[in-house]
PDB file of N, CA, C and O in Angstrom:
ATOM      1  N   MET A   1       4.453   6.849 -15.107  1.00 49.00           N
ATOM      2  CA  MET A   1       4.571   5.806 -14.090  1.00 49.00           C
ATOM      3  C   MET A   1       3.598   6.120 -12.952  1.00 49.00           C
ATOM      4  O   MET A   1       3.482   7.249 -12.512  1.00 49.00           O
ATOM      5  N   ALA A   2       2.905   5.128 -12.463  1.00 77.00           N
ATOM      6  CA  ALA A   2       1.924   5.309 -11.407  1.00 77.00           C
ATOM      7  C   ALA A   2       2.602   5.668 -10.087  1.00 77.00           C
ATOM      8  O   ALA A   2       3.735   5.254  -9.815  1.00 77.00           O
ATOM      9  N   ALA A   3       1.890   6.441  -9.282  1.00 77.00           N
ATOM     10  CA  ALA A   3       2.430   6.893  -8.001  1.00 77.00           C
ATOM     11  C   ALA A   3       2.853   5.727  -7.121  1.00 77.00           C
ATOM     12  O   ALA A   3       3.852   5.819  -6.400  1.00 77.00           O
ATOM     13  N   GLU A   4       2.109   4.616  -7.196  1.00 78.00           N
ATOM     14  CA  GLU A   4       2.449   3.480  -6.336  1.00 78.00           C
ATOM     15  C   GLU A   4       3.793   2.846  -6.677  1.00 78.00           C
ATOM     16  O   GLU A   4       4.361   2.121  -5.880  1.00 78.00           O
ATOM     17  N   ASN A   5       4.321   3.151  -7.845  1.00 76.00           N
ATOM     18  CA  ASN A   5       5.649   2.654  -8.213  1.00 76.00           C
ATOM     19  C   ASN A   5       6.749   3.657  -7.920  1.00 76.00           C
ATOM     20  O   ASN A   5       7.926   3.334  -8.041  1.00 76.00           O
ATOM     21  N   GLN A   6       6.378   4.872  -7.539  1.00 82.00           N
ATOM     22  CA  GLN A   6       7.353   5.923  -7.292  1.00 82.00           C
ATOM     23  C   GLN A   6       7.555   6.244  -5.820  1.00 82.00           C
ATOM     24  O   GLN A   6       8.556   6.839  -5.456  1.00 82.00           O
ATOM     25  N   CYS A   7       6.592   5.874  -4.972  1.00 93.00           N
ATOM     26  CA  CYS A   7       6.741   6.183  -3.547  1.00 93.00           C
ATOM     27  C   CYS A   7       7.783   5.247  -2.927  1.00 93.00           C
ATOM     28  O   CYS A   7       8.173   4.243  -3.527  1.00 93.00           O
ATOM     29  N   HIS A   8       8.206   5.560  -1.739  1.00 93.00           N
ATOM     30  CA  HIS A   8       9.256   4.762  -1.078  1.00 93.00           C
ATOM     31  C   HIS A   8       8.834   3.307  -0.907  1.00 93.00           C
ATOM     32  O   HIS A   8       9.619   2.393  -1.160  1.00 93.00           O
ATOM     33  N   LEU A   9       7.597   3.094  -0.475  1.00 94.00           N
ATOM     34  CA  LEU A   9       7.141   1.717  -0.283  1.00 94.00           C
ATOM     35  C   LEU A   9       7.068   0.987  -1.620  1.00 94.00           C
ATOM     36  O   LEU A   9       7.481  -0.175  -1.724  1.00 94.00           O
ATOM     37  N   GLY A  10       6.567   1.651  -2.640  1.00 94.00           N
ATOM     38  CA  GLY A  10       6.502   1.027  -3.959  1.00 94.00           C
ATOM     39  C   GLY A  10       7.870   0.648  -4.490  1.00 94.00           C
ATOM     40  O   GLY A  10       8.048  -0.430  -5.071  1.00 94.00           O
ATOM     41  N   LEU A  11       8.839   1.516  -4.284  1.00 94.00           N
ATOM     42  CA  LEU A  11      10.206   1.212  -4.707  1.00 94.00           C
ATOM     43  C   LEU A  11      10.749  -0.004  -3.965  1.00 94.00           C
ATOM     44  O   LEU A  11      11.387  -0.884  -4.552  1.00 94.00           O
ATOM     45  N   TRP A  12      10.469  -0.072  -2.658  1.00 94.00           N
ATOM     46  CA  TRP A  12      10.930  -1.220  -1.876  1.00 94.00           C
ATOM     47  C   TRP A  12      10.214  -2.489  -2.311  1.00 94.00           C
ATOM     48  O   TRP A  12      10.850  -3.538  -2.508  1.00 94.00           O
ATOM     49  N   LEU A  13       8.878  -2.402  -2.466  1.00 94.00           N
ATOM     50  CA  LEU A  13       8.112  -3.582  -2.861  1.00 94.00           C
ATOM     51  C   LEU A  13       8.600  -4.142  -4.197  1.00 94.00           C
ATOM     52  O   LEU A  13       8.667  -5.360  -4.376  1.00 94.00           O
ATOM     53  N   ASN A  14       8.936  -3.264  -5.124  1.00 94.00           N
ATOM     54  CA  ASN A  14       9.365  -3.707  -6.446  1.00 94.00           C
ATOM     55  C   ASN A  14      10.855  -4.004  -6.527  1.00 94.00           C
ATOM     56  O   ASN A  14      11.332  -4.483  -7.559  1.00 94.00           O
ATOM     57  N   GLY A  15      11.575  -3.735  -5.449  1.00 95.00           N
ATOM     58  CA  GLY A  15      13.013  -3.996  -5.406  1.00 95.00           C
ATOM     59  C   GLY A  15      13.336  -5.086  -4.402  1.00 95.00           C
ATOM     60  O   GLY A  15      13.107  -6.276  -4.642  1.00 95.00           O
ATOM     61  N   GLN A  16      13.846  -4.660  -3.246  1.00 94.00           N
ATOM     62  CA  GLN A  16      14.253  -5.624  -2.221  1.00 94.00           C
ATOM     63  C   GLN A  16      13.094  -6.463  -1.707  1.00 94.00           C
ATOM     64  O   GLN A  16      13.272  -7.643  -1.400  1.00 94.00           O
ATOM     65  N   GLY A  17      11.922  -5.858  -1.603  1.00 94.00           N
ATOM     66  CA  GLY A  17      10.766  -6.620  -1.142  1.00 94.00           C
ATOM     67  C   GLY A  17      10.477  -7.811  -2.032  1.00 94.00           C
ATOM     68  O   GLY A  17      10.245  -8.924  -1.563  1.00 94.00           O
ATOM     69  N   ARG A  18      10.500  -7.559  -3.352  1.00 95.00           N
ATOM     70  CA  ARG A  18      10.260  -8.652  -4.310  1.00 95.00           C
ATOM     71  C   ARG A  18      11.377  -9.687  -4.222  1.00 95.00           C
ATOM     72  O   ARG A  18      11.126 -10.889  -4.268  1.00 95.00           O
ATOM     73  N   LEU A  19      12.605  -9.223  -4.102  1.00 95.00           N
ATOM     74  CA  LEU A  19      13.748 -10.126  -4.026  1.00 95.00           C
ATOM     75  C   LEU A  19      13.650 -11.059  -2.821  1.00 95.00           C
ATOM     76  O   LEU A  19      13.833 -12.269  -2.939  1.00 95.00           O
ATOM     77  N   TYR A  20      13.340 -10.495  -1.655  1.00 93.00           N
ATOM     78  CA  TYR A  20      13.328 -11.286  -0.422  1.00 93.00           C
ATOM     79  C   TYR A  20      12.015 -12.019  -0.176  1.00 93.00           C
ATOM     80  O   TYR A  20      12.017 -13.104   0.409  1.00 93.00           O
ATOM     81  N   TYR A  21      10.887 -11.439  -0.592  1.00 95.00           N
ATOM     82  CA  TYR A  21       9.591 -11.988  -0.206  1.00 95.00           C
ATOM     83  C   TYR A  21       8.665 -12.294  -1.378  1.00 95.00           C
ATOM     84  O   TYR A  21       7.519 -12.681  -1.172  1.00 95.00           O
ATOM     85  N   GLY A  22       9.142 -12.145  -2.597  1.00 95.00           N
ATOM     86  CA  GLY A  22       8.295 -12.272  -3.771  1.00 95.00           C
ATOM     87  C   GLY A  22       7.563 -13.592  -3.917  1.00 95.00           C
ATOM     88  O   GLY A  22       6.507 -13.643  -4.536  1.00 95.00           O
ATOM     89  N   ARG A  23       8.068 -14.635  -3.333  1.00 95.00           N
ATOM     90  CA  ARG A  23       7.421 -15.954  -3.439  1.00 95.00           C
ATOM     91  C   ARG A  23       6.428 -16.207  -2.311  1.00 95.00           C
ATOM     92  O   ARG A  23       5.692 -17.186  -2.354  1.00 95.00           O
ATOM     93  N   ASP A  24       6.401 -15.350  -1.345  1.00 95.00           N
ATOM     94  CA  ASP A  24       5.476 -15.497  -0.215  1.00 95.00           C
ATOM     95  C   ASP A  24       4.110 -14.955  -0.643  1.00 95.00           C
ATOM     96  O   ASP A  24       4.018 -13.842  -1.142  1.00 95.00           O
ATOM     97  N   PRO A  25       3.034 -15.713  -0.463  1.00 94.00           N
ATOM     98  CA  PRO A  25       1.709 -15.241  -0.871  1.00 94.00           C
ATOM     99  C   PRO A  25       1.293 -13.935  -0.190  1.00 94.00           C
ATOM    100  O   PRO A  25       0.515 -13.162  -0.748  1.00 94.00           O
ATOM    101  N   ARG A  26       1.838 -13.679   0.969  1.00 95.00           N
ATOM    102  CA  ARG A  26       1.505 -12.428   1.673  1.00 95.00           C
ATOM    103  C   ARG A  26       2.072 -11.218   0.937  1.00 95.00           C
ATOM    104  O   ARG A  26       1.533 -10.123   1.022  1.00 95.00           O
ATOM    105  N   TYR A  27       3.143 -11.424   0.193  1.00 96.00           N
ATOM    106  CA  TYR A  27       3.732 -10.338  -0.587  1.00 96.00           C
ATOM    107  C   TYR A  27       2.744  -9.855  -1.654  1.00 96.00           C
ATOM    108  O   TYR A  27       2.563  -8.653  -1.841  1.00 96.00           O
ATOM    109  N   ALA A  28       2.102 -10.770  -2.340  1.00 96.00           N
ATOM    110  CA  ALA A  28       1.122 -10.410  -3.376  1.00 96.00           C
ATOM    111  C   ALA A  28      -0.019  -9.602  -2.761  1.00 96.00           C
ATOM    112  O   ALA A  28      -0.497  -8.631  -3.365  1.00 96.00           O
ATOM    113  N   LEU A  29      -0.448  -9.973  -1.576  1.00 96.00           N
ATOM    114  CA  LEU A  29      -1.503  -9.226  -0.896  1.00 96.00           C
ATOM    115  C   LEU A  29      -1.031  -7.813  -0.573  1.00 96.00           C
ATOM    116  O   LEU A  29      -1.785  -6.845  -0.746  1.00 96.00           O
ATOM    117  N   LEU A  30       0.202  -7.673  -0.141  1.00 96.00           N
ATOM    118  CA  LEU A  30       0.746  -6.344   0.136  1.00 96.00           C
ATOM    119  C   LEU A  30       0.761  -5.477  -1.111  1.00 96.00           C
ATOM    120  O   LEU A  30       0.449  -4.285  -1.049  1.00 96.00           O
ATOM    121  N   LEU A  31       1.112  -6.063  -2.246  1.00 95.00           N
ATOM    122  CA  LEU A  31       1.095  -5.310  -3.502  1.00 95.00           C
ATOM    123  C   LEU A  31      -0.305  -4.793  -3.807  1.00 95.00           C
ATOM    124  O   LEU A  31      -0.484  -3.631  -4.178  1.00 95.00           O
ATOM    125  N   GLU A  32      -1.298  -5.657  -3.644  1.00 96.00           N
ATOM    126  CA  GLU A  32      -2.687  -5.265  -3.898  1.00 96.00           C
ATOM    127  C   GLU A  32      -3.130  -4.167  -2.939  1.00 96.00           C
ATOM    128  O   GLU A  32      -3.769  -3.184  -3.351  1.00 96.00           O
ATOM    129  N   GLN A  33      -2.825  -4.336  -1.672  1.00 97.00           N
ATOM    130  CA  GLN A  33      -3.232  -3.348  -0.669  1.00 97.00           C
ATOM    131  C   GLN A  33      -2.533  -2.016  -0.907  1.00 97.00           C
ATOM    132  O   GLN A  33      -3.148  -0.954  -0.760  1.00 97.00           O
ATOM    133  N   HIS A  34      -1.283  -2.062  -1.291  1.00 96.00           N
ATOM    134  CA  HIS A  34      -0.539  -0.842  -1.556  1.00 96.00           C
ATOM    135  C   HIS A  34      -1.155  -0.080  -2.728  1.00 96.00           C
ATOM    136  O   HIS A  34      -1.337   1.140  -2.672  1.00 96.00           O
ATOM    137  N   ALA A  35      -1.503  -0.809  -3.784  1.00 95.00           N
ATOM    138  CA  ALA A  35      -2.163  -0.175  -4.932  1.00 95.00           C
ATOM    139  C   ALA A  35      -3.502   0.425  -4.513  1.00 95.00           C
ATOM    140  O   ALA A  35      -3.873   1.516  -4.960  1.00 95.00           O
ATOM    141  N   GLU A  36      -4.222  -0.259  -3.651  1.00 97.00           N
ATOM    142  CA  GLU A  36      -5.523   0.245  -3.175  1.00 97.00           C
ATOM    143  C   GLU A  36      -5.353   1.526  -2.359  1.00 97.00           C
ATOM    144  O   GLU A  36      -6.180   2.441  -2.465  1.00 97.00           O
ATOM    145  N   ILE A  37      -4.301   1.616  -1.581  1.00 96.00           N
ATOM    146  CA  ILE A  37      -4.029   2.849  -0.834  1.00 96.00           C
ATOM    147  C   ILE A  37      -3.908   4.020  -1.801  1.00 96.00           C
ATOM    148  O   ILE A  37      -4.489   5.087  -1.585  1.00 96.00           O
ATOM    149  N   HIS A  38      -3.162   3.822  -2.858  1.00 95.00           N
ATOM    150  CA  HIS A  38      -2.983   4.905  -3.830  1.00 95.00           C
ATOM    151  C   HIS A  38      -4.287   5.237  -4.547  1.00 95.00           C
ATOM    152  O   HIS A  38      -4.561   6.405  -4.821  1.00 95.00           O
ATOM    153  N   GLU A  39      -5.092   4.227  -4.839  1.00 96.00           N
ATOM    154  CA  GLU A  39      -6.381   4.486  -5.478  1.00 96.00           C
ATOM    155  C   GLU A  39      -7.292   5.285  -4.540  1.00 96.00           C
ATOM    156  O   GLU A  39      -7.960   6.231  -4.968  1.00 96.00           O
ATOM    157  N   LEU A  40      -7.318   4.919  -3.277  1.00 97.00           N
ATOM    158  CA  LEU A  40      -8.110   5.667  -2.299  1.00 97.00           C
ATOM    159  C   LEU A  40      -7.623   7.106  -2.181  1.00 97.00           C
ATOM    160  O   LEU A  40      -8.431   8.033  -2.073  1.00 97.00           O
ATOM    161  N   ALA A  41      -6.310   7.288  -2.224  1.00 96.00           N
ATOM    162  CA  ALA A  41      -5.749   8.643  -2.157  1.00 96.00           C
ATOM    163  C   ALA A  41      -6.159   9.457  -3.378  1.00 96.00           C
ATOM    164  O   ALA A  41      -6.489  10.650  -3.257  1.00 96.00           O
ATOM    165  N   ARG A  42      -6.164   8.824  -4.555  1.00 96.00           N
ATOM    166  CA  ARG A  42      -6.623   9.526  -5.758  1.00 96.00           C
ATOM    167  C   ARG A  42      -8.093   9.923  -5.634  1.00 96.00           C
ATOM    168  O   ARG A  42      -8.491  11.022  -6.035  1.00 96.00           O
ATOM    169  N   GLN A  43      -8.896   9.029  -5.081  1.00 97.00           N
ATOM    170  CA  GLN A  43     -10.311   9.326  -4.892  1.00 97.00           C
ATOM    171  C   GLN A  43     -10.501  10.458  -3.887  1.00 97.00           C
ATOM    172  O   GLN A  43     -11.372  11.315  -4.066  1.00 97.00           O
ATOM    173  N   ALA A  44      -9.691  10.456  -2.833  1.00 97.00           N
ATOM    174  CA  ALA A  44      -9.761  11.538  -1.848  1.00 97.00           C
ATOM    175  C   ALA A  44      -9.418  12.869  -2.490  1.00 97.00           C
ATOM    176  O   ALA A  44     -10.100  13.879  -2.257  1.00 97.00           O
ATOM    177  N   LYS A  45      -8.385  12.883  -3.306  1.00 96.00           N
ATOM    178  CA  LYS A  45      -7.988  14.118  -3.996  1.00 96.00           C
ATOM    179  C   LYS A  45      -9.085  14.593  -4.939  1.00 96.00           C
ATOM    180  O   LYS A  45      -9.403  15.794  -4.989  1.00 96.00           O
ATOM    181  N   ALA A  46      -9.687  13.668  -5.669  1.00 97.00           N
ATOM    182  CA  ALA A  46     -10.764  14.033  -6.592  1.00 97.00           C
ATOM    183  C   ALA A  46     -11.951  14.613  -5.823  1.00 97.00           C
ATOM    184  O   ALA A  46     -12.540  15.625  -6.235  1.00 97.00           O
ATOM    185  N   ALA A  47     -12.304  13.990  -4.703  1.00 98.00           N
ATOM    186  CA  ALA A  47     -13.409  14.493  -3.881  1.00 98.00           C
ATOM    187  C   ALA A  47     -13.074  15.877  -3.340  1.00 98.00           C
ATOM    188  O   ALA A  47     -13.923  16.777  -3.347  1.00 98.00           O
ATOM    189  N   LEU A  48     -11.858  16.062  -2.896  1.00 97.00           N
ATOM    190  CA  LEU A  48     -11.433  17.358  -2.380  1.00 97.00           C
ATOM    191  C   LEU A  48     -11.491  18.424  -3.474  1.00 97.00           C
ATOM    192  O   LEU A  48     -11.974  19.535  -3.244  1.00 97.00           O
ATOM    193  N   ASP A  49     -11.052  18.068  -4.660  1.00 97.00           N
ATOM    194  CA  ASP A  49     -11.095  19.008  -5.787  1.00 97.00           C
ATOM    195  C   ASP A  49     -12.522  19.441  -6.115  1.00 97.00           C
ATOM    196  O   ASP A  49     -12.740  20.561  -6.587  1.00 97.00           O
ATOM    197  N   LEU A  50     -13.479  18.544  -5.860  1.00 97.00           N
ATOM    198  CA  LEU A  50     -14.890  18.855  -6.111  1.00 97.00           C
ATOM    199  C   LEU A  50     -15.559  19.538  -4.926  1.00 97.00           C
ATOM    200  O   LEU A  50     -16.743  19.835  -4.966  1.00 97.00           O
ATOM    201  N   GLY A  51     -14.787  19.740  -3.860  1.00 97.00           N
ATOM    202  CA  GLY A  51     -15.329  20.377  -2.669  1.00 97.00           C
ATOM    203  C   GLY A  51     -16.143  19.443  -1.794  1.00 97.00           C
ATOM    204  O   GLY A  51     -16.861  19.887  -0.897  1.00 97.00           O
ATOM    205  N   GLU A  52     -16.032  18.153  -2.031  1.00 98.00           N
ATOM    206  CA  GLU A  52     -16.761  17.150  -1.248  1.00 98.00           C
ATOM    207  C   GLU A  52     -15.904  16.745  -0.047  1.00 98.00           C
ATOM    208  O   GLU A  52     -15.274  15.690  -0.013  1.00 98.00           O
ATOM    209  N   LEU A  53     -15.899  17.596   0.954  1.00 97.00           N
ATOM    210  CA  LEU A  53     -14.990  17.416   2.089  1.00 97.00           C
ATOM    211  C   LEU A  53     -15.284  16.159   2.892  1.00 97.00           C
ATOM    212  O   LEU A  53     -14.357  15.482   3.341  1.00 97.00           O
ATOM    213  N   ASN A  54     -16.555  15.856   3.104  1.00 98.00           N
ATOM    214  CA  ASN A  54     -16.875  14.657   3.883  1.00 98.00           C
ATOM    215  C   ASN A  54     -16.401  13.391   3.177  1.00 98.00           C
ATOM    216  O   ASN A  54     -15.852  12.491   3.814  1.00 98.00           O
ATOM    217  N   ALA A  55     -16.597  13.321   1.870  1.00 98.00           N
ATOM    218  CA  ALA A  55     -16.126  12.162   1.117  1.00 98.00           C
ATOM    219  C   ALA A  55     -14.600  12.085   1.161  1.00 98.00           C
ATOM    220  O   ALA A  55     -14.035  11.004   1.341  1.00 98.00           O
ATOM    221  N   ALA A  56     -13.943  13.215   1.009  1.00 98.00           N
ATOM    222  CA  ALA A  56     -12.480  13.247   1.064  1.00 98.00           C
ATOM    223  C   ALA A  56     -11.985  12.750   2.417  1.00 98.00           C
ATOM    224  O   ALA A  56     -11.011  11.985   2.478  1.00 98.00           O
ATOM    225  N   ARG A  57     -12.658  13.158   3.483  1.00 98.00           N
ATOM    226  CA  ARG A  57     -12.264  12.685   4.832  1.00 98.00           C
ATOM    227  C   ARG A  57     -12.444  11.182   4.963  1.00 98.00           C
ATOM    228  O   ARG A  57     -11.608  10.500   5.559  1.00 98.00           O
ATOM    229  N   ARG A  58     -13.554  10.672   4.433  1.00 98.00           N
ATOM    230  CA  ARG A  58     -13.791   9.220   4.505  1.00 98.00           C
ATOM    231  C   ARG A  58     -12.705   8.461   3.748  1.00 98.00           C
ATOM    232  O   ARG A  58     -12.194   7.449   4.242  1.00 98.00           O
ATOM    233  N   TYR A  59     -12.382   8.932   2.561  1.00 98.00           N
ATOM    234  CA  TYR A  59     -11.299   8.283   1.811  1.00 98.00           C
ATOM    235  C   TYR A  59      -9.983   8.373   2.574  1.00 98.00           C
ATOM    236  O   TYR A  59      -9.211   7.415   2.610  1.00 98.00           O
ATOM    237  N   GLY A  60      -9.726   9.510   3.172  1.00 97.00           N
ATOM    238  CA  GLY A  60      -8.506   9.670   3.960  1.00 97.00           C
ATOM    239  C   GLY A  60      -8.456   8.704   5.128  1.00 97.00           C
ATOM    240  O   GLY A  60      -7.397   8.135   5.428  1.00 97.00           O
ATOM    241  N   GLN A  61      -9.597   8.498   5.779  1.00 98.00           N
ATOM    242  CA  GLN A  61      -9.658   7.532   6.883  1.00 98.00           C
ATOM    243  C   GLN A  61      -9.416   6.120   6.364  1.00 98.00           C
ATOM    244  O   GLN A  61      -8.713   5.326   6.991  1.00 98.00           O
ATOM    245  N   ASP A  62      -9.981   5.809   5.206  1.00 98.00           N
ATOM    246  CA  ASP A  62      -9.741   4.492   4.605  1.00 98.00           C
ATOM    247  C   ASP A  62      -8.257   4.294   4.290  1.00 98.00           C
ATOM    248  O   ASP A  62      -7.717   3.203   4.502  1.00 98.00           O
ATOM    249  N   VAL A  63      -7.607   5.341   3.811  1.00 97.00           N
ATOM    250  CA  VAL A  63      -6.169   5.279   3.544  1.00 97.00           C
ATOM    251  C   VAL A  63      -5.412   4.980   4.841  1.00 97.00           C
ATOM    252  O   VAL A  63      -4.531   4.109   4.876  1.00 97.00           O
ATOM    253  N   ALA A  64      -5.757   5.684   5.902  1.00 97.00           N
ATOM    254  CA  ALA A  64      -5.066   5.488   7.183  1.00 97.00           C
ATOM    255  C   ALA A  64      -5.263   4.066   7.707  1.00 97.00           C
ATOM    256  O   ALA A  64      -4.307   3.432   8.174  1.00 97.00           O
ATOM    257  N   GLU A  65      -6.491   3.561   7.610  1.00 98.00           N
ATOM    258  CA  GLU A  65      -6.765   2.205   8.105  1.00 98.00           C
ATOM    259  C   GLU A  65      -6.027   1.147   7.290  1.00 98.00           C
ATOM    260  O   GLU A  65      -5.428   0.231   7.851  1.00 98.00           O
ATOM    261  N   LEU A  66      -6.064   1.274   5.972  1.00 98.00           N
ATOM    262  CA  LEU A  66      -5.388   0.293   5.132  1.00 98.00           C
ATOM    263  C   LEU A  66      -3.870   0.407   5.276  1.00 98.00           C
ATOM    264  O   LEU A  66      -3.165  -0.602   5.243  1.00 98.00           O
ATOM    265  N   SER A  67      -3.370   1.600   5.490  1.00 97.00           N
ATOM    266  CA  SER A  67      -1.933   1.785   5.714  1.00 97.00           C
ATOM    267  C   SER A  67      -1.472   1.044   6.961  1.00 97.00           C
ATOM    268  O   SER A  67      -0.400   0.426   6.967  1.00 97.00           O
ATOM    269  N   ALA A  68      -2.286   1.082   8.007  1.00 97.00           N
ATOM    270  CA  ALA A  68      -1.949   0.357   9.241  1.00 97.00           C
ATOM    271  C   ALA A  68      -1.940  -1.151   8.996  1.00 97.00           C
ATOM    272  O   ALA A  68      -1.081  -1.871   9.519  1.00 97.00           O
ATOM    273  N   ILE A  69      -2.868  -1.615   8.181  1.00 97.00           N
ATOM    274  CA  ILE A  69      -2.918  -3.044   7.847  1.00 97.00           C
ATOM    275  C   ILE A  69      -1.678  -3.449   7.053  1.00 97.00           C
ATOM    276  O   ILE A  69      -1.072  -4.488   7.313  1.00 97.00           O
ATOM    277  N   VAL A  70      -1.292  -2.611   6.095  1.00 97.00           N
ATOM    278  CA  VAL A  70      -0.102  -2.897   5.286  1.00 97.00           C
ATOM    279  C   VAL A  70       1.148  -2.902   6.166  1.00 97.00           C
ATOM    280  O   VAL A  70       1.998  -3.790   6.044  1.00 97.00           O
ATOM    281  N   LEU A  71       1.259  -1.949   7.054  1.00 96.00           N
ATOM    282  CA  LEU A  71       2.414  -1.904   7.950  1.00 96.00           C
ATOM    283  C   LEU A  71       2.489  -3.168   8.799  1.00 96.00           C
ATOM    284  O   LEU A  71       3.562  -3.764   8.951  1.00 96.00           O
ATOM    285  N   ALA A  72       1.351  -3.604   9.327  1.00 97.00           N
ATOM    286  CA  ALA A  72       1.333  -4.843  10.109  1.00 97.00           C
ATOM    287  C   ALA A  72       1.731  -6.033   9.233  1.00 97.00           C
ATOM    288  O   ALA A  72       2.463  -6.925   9.686  1.00 97.00           O
ATOM    289  N   GLY A  73       1.272  -6.044   7.993  1.00 96.00           N
ATOM    290  CA  GLY A  73       1.639  -7.126   7.075  1.00 96.00           C
ATOM    291  C   GLY A  73       3.122  -7.149   6.777  1.00 96.00           C
ATOM    292  O   GLY A  73       3.729  -8.226   6.693  1.00 96.00           O
ATOM    293  N   ILE A  74       3.711  -5.988   6.621  1.00 95.00           N
ATOM    294  CA  ILE A  74       5.159  -5.910   6.380  1.00 95.00           C
ATOM    295  C   ILE A  74       5.921  -6.405   7.598  1.00 95.00           C
ATOM    296  O   ILE A  74       6.910  -7.137   7.476  1.00 95.00           O
ATOM    297  N   ARG A  75       5.447  -6.029   8.762  1.00 95.00           N
ATOM    298  CA  ARG A  75       6.106  -6.502   9.992  1.00 95.00           C
ATOM    299  C   ARG A  75       6.044  -8.024  10.099  1.00 95.00           C
ATOM    300  O   ARG A  75       7.030  -8.663  10.456  1.00 95.00           O
ATOM    301  N   GLN A  76       4.893  -8.609   9.791  1.00 94.00           N
ATOM    302  CA  GLN A  76       4.748 -10.066   9.833  1.00 94.00           C
ATOM    303  C   GLN A  76       5.659 -10.728   8.810  1.00 94.00           C
ATOM    304  O   GLN A  76       6.321 -11.717   9.106  1.00 94.00           O
ATOM    305  N   LEU A  77       5.658 -10.194   7.615  1.00 91.00           N
ATOM    306  CA  LEU A  77       6.466 -10.754   6.547  1.00 91.00           C
ATOM    307  C   LEU A  77       7.949 -10.695   6.898  1.00 91.00           C
ATOM    308  O   LEU A  77       8.671 -11.666   6.736  1.00 91.00           O
ATOM    309  N   SER A  78       8.387  -9.568   7.402  1.00 89.00           N
ATOM    310  CA  SER A  78       9.815  -9.396   7.705  1.00 89.00           C
ATOM    311  C   SER A  78      10.242 -10.179   8.937  1.00 89.00           C
ATOM    312  O   SER A  78      11.432 -10.431   9.119  1.00 89.00           O
ATOM    313  N   ALA A  79       9.291 -10.612   9.760  1.00 91.00           N
ATOM    314  CA  ALA A  79       9.612 -11.419  10.932  1.00 91.00           C
ATOM    315  C   ALA A  79       9.739 -12.891  10.580  1.00 91.00           C
ATOM    316  O   ALA A  79      10.189 -13.688  11.400  1.00 91.00           O
ATOM    317  N   THR A  80       9.361 -13.249   9.361  1.00 79.00           N
ATOM    318  CA  THR A  80       9.416 -14.636   8.921  1.00 79.00           C
ATOM    319  C   THR A  80      10.792 -14.936   8.341  1.00 79.00           C
ATOM    320  O   THR A  80      11.241 -14.243   7.442  1.00 79.00           O
ATOM    321  N   PRO A  81      11.463 -15.973   8.862  1.00 71.00           N
ATOM    322  CA  PRO A  81      12.776 -16.322   8.291  1.00 71.00           C
ATOM    323  C   PRO A  81      12.637 -16.702   6.823  1.00 71.00           C
ATOM    324  O   PRO A  81      11.692 -17.383   6.429  1.00 71.00           O
ATOM    325  N   GLN A  82      13.575 -16.246   6.007  1.00 63.00           N
ATOM    326  CA  GLN A  82      13.588 -16.558   4.582  1.00 63.00           C
ATOM    327  C   GLN A  82      14.664 -17.576   4.293  1.00 63.00           C
ATOM    328  O   GLN A  82      15.665 -17.654   4.966  1.00 63.00           O
ATOM    329  N   ASP A  83      14.448 -18.352   3.240  1.00 57.00           N
ATOM    330  CA  ASP A  83      15.439 -19.363   2.848  1.00 57.00           C
ATOM    331  C   ASP A  83      16.714 -18.723   2.344  1.00 57.00           C
ATOM    332  O   ASP A  83      16.752 -17.717   1.771  1.00 57.00           O
TER     333      ASP A  83
END
């Protein structure tokens, strides 16, 4: 099972998140962004394993920036009244 399905956010997205917000187009974007965070983290780990510290730092910064975007998206989504 992929890491994005095992982390706390992935569990929420595939559980209650899908139940409450699955029909909202913003939910699909959150799923994509969440998967991208994990892909960037894998790339950072691979770069670190190769001793490419600058690349690993850049990937880490990308993870941090996209994580902030996802958090803002979750806040917007959860502030929207649901039927």
